[in-house]
Amino acid sequence: DVYVYFGSDGNGRTGAIESTTAGQTFSFSTFSNAPGGPGFSPADYLLTEDEGIGNPNANYCVFRGQTESDFSVQVNRGSGNSGIHAIQIVGTVVPEVKLIDVNHDESADTTELTWESLPGQVFEIAKSLDLSGDPATWPRILTGVQAGPDETTSLVVDVAAAEAEAFYKVFQIPAPPLFEDDFETDTGWVAIVNDANGNTNWERGTPNGSTGPLSGADDSINAWTTNLGDFGTDSDISLRSPTIDLTGVAAAELSFDAYRDGDGFGEFASLRFLRASDLVQLGEESVIDMTFFDADWVAQTIPVVAEALGESVVIEFNFVSDSSPDAFSGLSIDNVRMATP
């Protein structure tokens, strides 16, 4: 995790901290600045997690889960001067797996491990003939082990071991995404016009509206957008994903990049989860706030509703416009990803 501390010589000055490598931008209003003084106490530290234009009072932000060797960050000034005071890199803790039982079957010469787990988690099994060295460096004998459906996982990890003594360790590793699509190829999303006018539809390609994005997120070629040019009036359109299997998944988050570009009051957008077999809506819809006028792509994260867990589902993005003719691009989305937390 990368912590970025920022401020100015006065409070209330707006701006944003942007990292192109992390693909995130956090807005702020400077707060608790003490020029020429002792600084401020830990109680005065305020975190911003606002990836829109809310500009909350803050003096630091966190770019979490960074794994690349390079990292870039910059200040985008708003109503006044501001700058970066410090950058702190904090190593994240690898989750410790609690081993419950080790069972060696002498007749079959097999070793079975049982450990605590949750559905959706992924593990690796390491083995060593002695306890020397860091267990993280032990050779892996099994990788990509999926957790069982309950609160524990049991697995025969070693068959016909020739050694009289061996040591094992279970590591939890980041699970691969349940679904991921950057829209650079056609993967089977379906665009639907729900109104009688047909003035707008979801289109995949390079956006080219009067305002809004002129490329996909991260300067990619393709995104899905409400018309590649400007959206039309009196529209009600939906975009549905391919089927995503959430069988055995206990929790999941949906993330995507959005570019919201409208008049701020005449458009409505939402996201729903549908059961794949009959397209019935599962749980409550999540509103995509179209009152924001984005200056760039903004990362969005939405928890998958409990009613969708354990089902095969379809993601549905919906966009509605009013009767006022506007020269805006509407809503564009890119880099849809669903993963376990």
Coordinates of C-alpha atoms in Angstrom, one line a residue:
D1 CA 0.0 0.0 0.0
V2 CA 1.2 3.5 -0.9
Y3 CA 0.3 6.3 1.5
V4 CA 0.5 9.8 0.1
Y5 CA 0.4 12.8 2.5
F6 CA -0.4 16.3 1.1
G7 CA -1.4 19.8 2.0
S8 CA -0.8 23.5 1.5
D9 CA -0.1 26.7 3.4
G10 CA -3.8 27.1 4.0
N11 CA -6.9 25.1 4.5
G12 CA -9.8 24.7 2.1
R13 CA -7.8 24.5 -1.1
T14 CA -9.1 21.8 -3.5
G15 CA -7.2 19.4 -5.6
A16 CA -6.6 15.7 -6.3
I17 CA -3.9 13.1 -6.0
E18 CA -3.6 11.0 -9.1
S19 CA -1.6 7.8 -9.7
T20 CA -1.7 6.7 -13.3
T21 CA 0.0 3.4 -12.4
A22 CA -2.7 2.7 -9.8
G23 CA -5.5 4.0 -12.1
Q24 CA -7.0 6.1 -9.2
T25 CA -7.5 9.7 -8.4
F26 CA -8.6 11.0 -4.9
S27 CA -10.1 14.5 -4.5
F28 CA -9.5 16.6 -1.4
S29 CA -9.7 20.0 0.3
T30 CA -6.6 20.8 2.3
F31 CA -7.1 20.5 6.1
S32 CA -5.1 20.8 9.4
N33 CA -2.2 22.6 7.9
A34 CA 0.1 24.4 10.3
P35 CA 2.8 26.3 8.3
G36 CA 5.8 27.1 10.4
G37 CA 4.4 25.3 13.4
P38 CA 4.7 21.8 14.9
G39 CA 2.5 20.2 12.3
F40 CA -0.6 18.3 13.4
S41 CA -1.2 15.3 15.7
P42 CA -2.3 11.8 14.6
A43 CA -5.8 12.6 15.5
D44 CA -5.9 15.3 12.8
Y45 CA -5.0 12.9 10.0
L46 CA -8.0 12.6 7.6
L47 CA -8.2 10.1 4.8
T48 CA -9.9 10.8 1.4
E49 CA -11.3 7.9 -0.5
D50 CA -13.4 10.1 -2.8
E51 CA -12.7 9.2 -6.4
G52 CA -15.2 11.8 -7.7
I53 CA -15.3 15.5 -7.2
G54 CA -16.5 15.6 -3.6
N55 CA -13.3 17.2 -2.3
P56 CA -13.6 16.2 1.3
N57 CA -11.4 17.6 4.0
A58 CA -8.3 15.4 4.0
N59 CA -4.5 15.3 4.2
Y60 CA -3.7 11.8 3.0
C61 CA -4.9 9.0 0.7
V62 CA -3.9 5.4 0.2
F63 CA -3.3 3.5 -3.1
R64 CA -3.9 -0.1 -1.9
G65 CA -2.6 -3.4 -3.2
Q66 CA 0.2 -2.0 -5.5
T67 CA 2.4 -4.8 -6.9
E68 CA 4.3 -3.2 -9.7
S69 CA 8.0 -2.2 -9.4
D70 CA 7.1 1.4 -10.6
F71 CA 4.7 3.8 -9.1
S72 CA 3.8 7.4 -10.1
V73 CA 1.8 10.0 -8.3
Q74 CA 1.1 13.7 -8.9
V75 CA -1.0 16.6 -7.5
N76 CA -3.7 18.0 -9.7
R77 CA -4.2 21.5 -8.4
G78 CA -7.7 23.0 -8.1
S79 CA -8.6 26.2 -6.3
G80 CA -5.1 26.9 -5.0
N81 CA -1.6 25.6 -4.6
S82 CA -1.0 22.3 -2.8
G83 CA 1.7 19.7 -2.8
I84 CA 2.9 16.3 -1.6
H85 CA 4.5 16.3 1.8
A86 CA 5.5 12.6 2.1
I87 CA 5.1 9.2 0.5
Q88 CA 5.1 6.0 2.7
I89 CA 5.2 2.5 1.3
V90 CA 3.7 -0.1 3.7
G91 CA 4.0 -3.8 3.0
T92 CA 0.7 -5.7 3.2
V93 CA 0.4 -8.7 5.5
V94 CA 0.0 -12.1 3.9
P95 CA -3.0 -13.7 5.5
E96 CA -1.9 -16.5 8.0
V97 CA -3.7 -19.7 7.4
K98 CA -4.7 -21.7 10.5
L99 CA -3.9 -25.4 10.1
I100 CA -6.3 -27.6 12.1
D101 CA -5.1 -31.1 11.5
V102 CA -2.4 -33.1 9.8
N103 CA -3.2 -36.8 9.2
H104 CA -0.7 -39.4 7.9
D105 CA -2.3 -42.6 6.7
E106 CA 0.5 -45.2 7.2
S107 CA -1.3 -47.9 5.1
A108 CA -1.8 -45.6 2.1
D109 CA 1.3 -43.5 2.8
T110 CA -0.6 -40.3 2.3
T111 CA -0.7 -37.0 4.2
E112 CA -3.9 -35.0 4.5
L113 CA -4.1 -31.4 5.8
T114 CA -7.2 -29.6 7.1
W115 CA -7.2 -25.8 7.5
E116 CA -9.7 -23.0 8.0
S117 CA -11.0 -21.4 4.9
L118 CA -13.9 -19.6 3.2
P119 CA -15.5 -20.4 -0.1
G120 CA -13.7 -18.5 -3.0
Q121 CA -10.3 -18.5 -1.4
V122 CA -7.3 -20.0 -3.2
F123 CA -4.3 -21.7 -1.6
E124 CA -0.8 -23.1 -2.2
I125 CA 0.9 -25.9 -0.3
A126 CA 4.6 -25.8 0.4
K127 CA 6.8 -28.6 1.7
S128 CA 10.2 -28.8 3.3
L129 CA 12.3 -31.7 4.7
D130 CA 13.5 -29.4 7.6
L131 CA 12.6 -26.1 9.2
S132 CA 15.5 -24.1 7.9
G133 CA 14.8 -21.1 5.8
D134 CA 11.8 -18.9 5.3
P135 CA 8.7 -21.0 4.7
A136 CA 7.8 -18.5 1.9
T137 CA 10.7 -19.9 0.0
W138 CA 9.8 -23.6 0.4
P139 CA 9.0 -25.5 -2.8
R140 CA 5.3 -25.5 -3.7
I141 CA 3.9 -29.0 -4.2
L142 CA 0.3 -27.8 -5.0
T143 CA -0.9 -24.5 -6.4
G144 CA -4.3 -23.1 -7.2
V145 CA -6.1 -25.1 -4.5
Q146 CA -9.7 -24.0 -4.3
A147 CA -11.3 -23.7 -0.8
G148 CA -14.1 -26.1 0.1
P149 CA -17.7 -25.1 0.4
D150 CA -17.7 -24.9 4.2
E151 CA -15.4 -23.3 6.8
T152 CA -12.6 -25.8 6.4
T153 CA -10.7 -27.4 3.5
S154 CA -9.3 -31.0 3.7
L155 CA -7.0 -32.3 1.0
V156 CA -4.5 -35.1 0.5
V157 CA -1.4 -33.1 -0.3
D158 CA 1.3 -35.8 -0.5
V159 CA 1.1 -39.3 -1.8
A160 CA 3.7 -42.0 -1.2
A161 CA 6.1 -39.6 0.5
A162 CA 9.6 -41.2 0.6
E163 CA 10.7 -39.1 3.5
A164 CA 10.5 -40.1 7.2
E165 CA 9.8 -36.6 8.2
A166 CA 8.4 -33.6 6.3
F167 CA 6.9 -30.1 7.1
Y168 CA 4.0 -28.4 5.3
K169 CA 2.7 -24.9 5.2
V170 CA -0.5 -23.6 3.6
F171 CA -0.5 -20.2 2.0
Q172 CA -3.5 -18.1 0.9
I173 CA -2.9 -16.4 -2.4
P174 CA -5.0 -13.8 -4.2
A175 CA -7.9 -15.4 -6.0
P176 CA -8.2 -14.9 -9.8
P177 CA -11.0 -12.6 -10.8
L178 CA -14.4 -14.2 -11.1
F179 CA -14.9 -12.1 -14.3
E180 CA -12.8 -9.6 -16.1
D181 CA -13.3 -7.7 -19.4
D182 CA -11.5 -4.7 -20.9
F183 CA -13.8 -4.6 -24.0
E184 CA -10.9 -4.7 -26.4
T185 CA -12.6 -7.8 -28.0
D186 CA -16.2 -8.8 -28.3
T187 CA -17.0 -11.2 -25.4
G188 CA -20.8 -11.4 -25.8
W189 CA -22.3 -8.3 -24.1
V190 CA -25.8 -7.6 -25.3
A191 CA -27.2 -4.0 -25.9
I192 CA -30.9 -3.6 -25.5
V193 CA -33.2 -0.6 -26.3
N194 CA -36.1 -0.5 -23.9
D195 CA -37.8 2.6 -25.4
A196 CA -39.8 3.2 -28.6
N197 CA -37.6 6.0 -30.0
G198 CA -34.2 4.3 -30.5
N199 CA -32.3 7.5 -30.2
T200 CA -29.6 5.9 -28.1
N201 CA -28.0 2.5 -27.7
W202 CA -25.0 1.0 -26.0
E203 CA -22.1 0.9 -28.5
R204 CA -18.6 -0.6 -28.1
G205 CA -15.8 1.3 -29.7
T206 CA -13.8 4.5 -29.4
P207 CA -16.0 7.3 -27.8
N208 CA -16.2 10.5 -29.8
G209 CA -18.9 12.7 -28.2
S210 CA -18.9 16.5 -28.0
T211 CA -17.6 16.2 -24.5
G212 CA -16.4 13.3 -22.4
P213 CA -13.9 10.6 -23.2
L214 CA -12.1 10.2 -26.5
S215 CA -10.7 6.8 -25.7
G216 CA -11.3 3.9 -23.3
A217 CA -9.8 4.0 -19.8
D218 CA -6.0 3.9 -19.7
D219 CA -6.0 5.3 -23.3
S220 CA -7.3 2.0 -24.6
I221 CA -9.2 1.8 -27.9
N222 CA -12.6 0.5 -26.8
A223 CA -15.2 1.1 -24.2
W224 CA -19.0 0.7 -24.0
T225 CA -20.8 4.0 -24.2
T226 CA -24.3 5.5 -24.6
N227 CA -23.8 6.1 -28.3
L228 CA -20.2 6.5 -29.5
G229 CA -21.1 10.1 -30.1
D230 CA -23.7 12.1 -28.0
F231 CA -26.6 10.3 -26.4
G232 CA -30.1 11.0 -27.6
T233 CA -33.3 12.1 -25.9
D234 CA -36.1 10.0 -24.2
S235 CA -33.9 7.0 -24.0
D236 CA -34.0 3.9 -21.8
I237 CA -31.2 1.4 -22.7
S238 CA -29.6 -1.6 -21.0
L239 CA -26.3 -3.4 -21.4
R240 CA -26.0 -7.0 -20.2
S241 CA -22.8 -9.0 -19.6
P242 CA -22.1 -12.7 -20.3
T243 CA -23.1 -15.1 -17.6
I244 CA -20.9 -15.1 -14.5
D245 CA -20.8 -18.2 -12.3
L246 CA -21.0 -17.3 -8.5
T247 CA -21.6 -20.8 -7.3
G248 CA -19.9 -21.3 -4.0
V249 CA -18.9 -17.6 -3.7
A250 CA -19.5 -16.1 -0.3
A251 CA -18.7 -12.5 -1.1
A252 CA -17.7 -10.5 -4.2
E253 CA -17.1 -7.0 -5.4
L254 CA -17.7 -5.5 -8.8
S255 CA -15.4 -2.8 -10.0
F256 CA -15.4 -0.8 -13.3
D257 CA -14.2 2.5 -14.7
A258 CA -16.9 5.1 -15.5
Y259 CA -17.0 8.4 -17.3
R260 CA -20.1 10.3 -16.4
D261 CA -20.8 13.2 -18.8
G262 CA -24.3 14.8 -18.8
D263 CA -26.2 17.9 -17.7
G264 CA -26.2 16.7 -14.1
F265 CA -30.0 16.4 -13.6
G266 CA -31.6 14.8 -16.7
E267 CA -29.9 11.4 -16.8
F268 CA -30.2 8.4 -14.5
A269 CA -28.0 5.3 -14.5
S270 CA -28.0 2.1 -12.4
L271 CA -26.5 -1.3 -12.1
R272 CA -28.4 -4.5 -11.4
F273 CA -27.6 -8.2 -11.0
L274 CA -30.0 -10.5 -12.8
R275 CA -30.3 -14.3 -12.5
A276 CA -29.0 -15.7 -15.7
S277 CA -31.7 -18.4 -16.1
D278 CA -34.7 -16.0 -16.1
L279 CA -33.2 -12.5 -16.0
V280 CA -35.1 -11.8 -12.7
Q281 CA -33.5 -8.9 -10.7
L282 CA -31.6 -10.1 -7.6
G283 CA -31.5 -7.6 -4.7
E284 CA -31.6 -3.9 -4.9
E285 CA -30.1 -1.9 -7.9
S286 CA -27.1 0.3 -7.3
V287 CA -27.4 3.9 -8.5
I288 CA -24.6 5.3 -10.6
D289 CA -24.6 9.0 -9.7
M290 CA -25.0 11.0 -12.9
T291 CA -24.9 14.4 -11.1
F292 CA -21.0 14.1 -11.3
F293 CA -19.4 15.6 -14.4
D294 CA -16.2 13.6 -14.7
A295 CA -13.0 15.1 -16.1
D296 CA -11.5 11.6 -16.5
W297 CA -12.2 8.0 -16.0
V298 CA -13.2 7.3 -12.4
A299 CA -12.9 3.8 -10.7
Q300 CA -16.2 2.6 -9.2
T301 CA -16.6 -0.3 -6.7
I302 CA -20.0 -1.9 -5.9
P303 CA -20.5 -4.9 -3.5
V304 CA -22.3 -7.8 -5.2
V305 CA -25.7 -8.1 -3.5
A306 CA -26.2 -11.1 -1.2
E307 CA -29.1 -12.4 -3.3
A308 CA -26.7 -12.8 -6.3
L309 CA -24.2 -14.9 -4.4
G310 CA -24.4 -18.6 -5.2
E311 CA -26.2 -17.9 -8.5
S312 CA -25.2 -17.7 -12.1
V313 CA -25.7 -14.0 -12.8
V314 CA -25.7 -11.3 -15.5
I315 CA -24.6 -7.7 -14.8
E316 CA -27.0 -5.1 -16.3
F317 CA -26.1 -1.4 -16.8
N318 CA -29.1 0.8 -17.4
F319 CA -29.2 4.4 -18.7
V320 CA -32.2 6.7 -19.0
S321 CA -32.3 10.3 -20.5
D322 CA -34.9 12.9 -20.4
S323 CA -36.4 14.9 -23.3
S324 CA -33.9 17.8 -23.3
P325 CA -31.5 17.7 -26.2
D326 CA -27.9 17.9 -24.8
A327 CA -24.5 17.7 -26.4
F328 CA -23.0 15.2 -24.0
S329 CA -21.6 11.7 -24.3
G330 CA -23.7 10.3 -21.3
L331 CA -22.2 7.3 -19.6
S332 CA -19.2 5.3 -20.7
I333 CA -17.8 2.2 -18.9
D334 CA -14.6 0.1 -19.2
N335 CA -12.6 -2.5 -17.4
V336 CA -15.4 -4.4 -15.7
R337 CA -14.0 -6.8 -13.0
M338 CA -15.6 -9.0 -10.4
A339 CA -13.5 -10.6 -7.7
T340 CA -13.7 -12.0 -4.1
P341 CA -12.6 -9.4 -1.5

